[in-house]
Coordinates of C-alpha atoms in Angstrom, one line a residue:
M298 CA 103.8 122.8 160.1
G299 CA 103.4 119.4 161.7
R300 CA 101.7 116.2 160.6
F301 CA 99.1 114.0 162.2
I302 CA 99.7 110.5 160.9
Y303 CA 96.9 107.9 161.3
D304 CA 97.1 104.1 161.0
A305 CA 99.8 101.9 159.4
S306 CA 98.9 103.1 155.9
G307 CA 100.3 106.5 156.6
N308 CA 97.1 108.5 156.2
S309 CA 98.0 112.0 157.3
V310 CA 97.1 115.6 157.4
E311 CA 99.3 118.7 157.9
I312 CA 98.5 120.7 161.0
E313 CA 100.3 123.7 162.5
D314 CA 102.7 122.6 165.3
R315 CA 101.0 124.7 168.0
T316 CA 97.6 123.3 167.1
L317 CA 99.0 119.8 166.9
A318 CA 100.5 120.1 170.4
H319 CA 97.1 120.9 171.8
L320 CA 95.4 118.1 169.8
R321 CA 98.0 115.6 171.1
I322 CA 97.1 116.4 174.7
V323 CA 93.4 115.9 174.0
V324 CA 93.8 112.7 172.0
M325 CA 96.2 111.3 174.6
N326 CA 93.8 112.1 177.5
K327 CA 90.7 110.7 175.7
L328 CA 92.4 107.5 174.6
R329 CA 94.1 107.0 178.0
R330 CA 90.5 106.7 179.4
S331 CA 89.6 104.3 176.5
E332 CA 87.2 106.9 175.1
A333 CA 87.0 106.5 171.3
F334 CA 85.8 109.6 169.3
M335 CA 85.7 111.1 165.8
F336 CA 88.3 113.7 164.8
D337 CA 87.2 115.9 161.8
V338 CA 89.8 118.1 160.2
D339 CA 90.0 120.4 157.1
M340 CA 92.6 119.4 154.6
G341 CA 95.2 122.1 154.4
D342 CA 95.2 122.0 150.6
G343 CA 91.6 122.9 150.2
S344 CA 90.5 119.4 149.1
G345 CA 87.8 119.1 151.8
R346 CA 87.6 117.4 155.2
R347 CA 88.7 114.1 156.6
S348 CA 87.3 112.2 159.5
F349 CA 89.4 109.9 161.6
W350 CA 87.9 107.4 164.1
M351 CA 90.2 107.8 167.1
H352 CA 90.6 104.5 169.0
P353 CA 93.4 103.1 171.2
S354 CA 93.9 100.2 168.7
V355 CA 94.8 102.5 165.8
P356 CA 98.4 103.5 165.5
M357 CA 98.9 107.2 165.2
Q358 CA 101.8 109.7 165.3
F359 CA 102.2 113.4 165.9
H360 CA 105.1 114.6 163.8
F361 CA 106.3 118.1 164.9
Y362 CA 108.6 119.9 162.5
G363 CA 109.6 122.6 165.0
G364 CA 112.2 121.9 167.7
R365 CA 110.5 123.7 170.6
Q366 CA 107.5 122.6 172.7
P367 CA 104.9 125.5 172.4
R368 CA 103.4 127.0 175.6
I369 CA 100.1 125.2 176.2
N370 CA 96.9 127.2 176.5
R371 CA 94.8 125.3 179.1
M372 CA 91.6 127.0 178.0
W373 CA 92.1 125.8 174.4
V374 CA 92.7 122.3 175.7
E375 CA 89.5 122.4 177.7
E376 CA 87.5 123.7 174.7
L377 CA 89.0 120.9 172.5
M378 CA 88.2 118.3 175.1
Q379 CA 84.6 119.5 175.2
A380 CA 84.4 119.3 171.4
A381 CA 85.8 115.7 171.4
S382 CA 83.2 114.7 174.0
G383 CA 80.3 116.2 172.0
P384 CA 78.1 114.6 169.4
N385 CA 80.1 115.9 166.4
G386 CA 83.5 114.8 167.8
L387 CA 86.8 116.8 167.8
T388 CA 87.2 119.7 165.5
I389 CA 89.8 122.4 165.6
V390 CA 88.2 125.4 167.2
P391 CA 90.0 128.8 167.3
E392 CA 92.4 129.3 170.1
P393 CA 90.9 131.5 172.8
A394 CA 92.8 134.2 174.6
D395 CA 95.1 132.7 177.2
E396 CA 94.4 133.1 180.9
P397 CA 95.8 136.4 182.2
I398 CA 98.7 136.0 184.6
V399 CA 97.8 137.2 188.0
E400 CA 100.7 138.5 190.0
E401 CA 100.4 138.4 193.8
G402 CA 101.8 141.2 195.7

């Protein structure tokens, strides 16, 4: 279980490391293009939802508790990017089946 830490006050939410790795890619790419957006996430303890305004001027950290970088599912990154660009902002959508590996031969 990882942690997304937002702003200098240490506002944070726990997110599974695999999901957090995919979110990091989406956030990094959106903010690199100076595209601010809303990130809406369920609190892991059942206490509701939190919304974070994602902007390049706000400090944030992605704290991974696991030691290994998970394999990235490009289809999931694309779906998360579409959500982040939509009217409701970024929400964690279920991971789709990964692309099949096609062997040439």
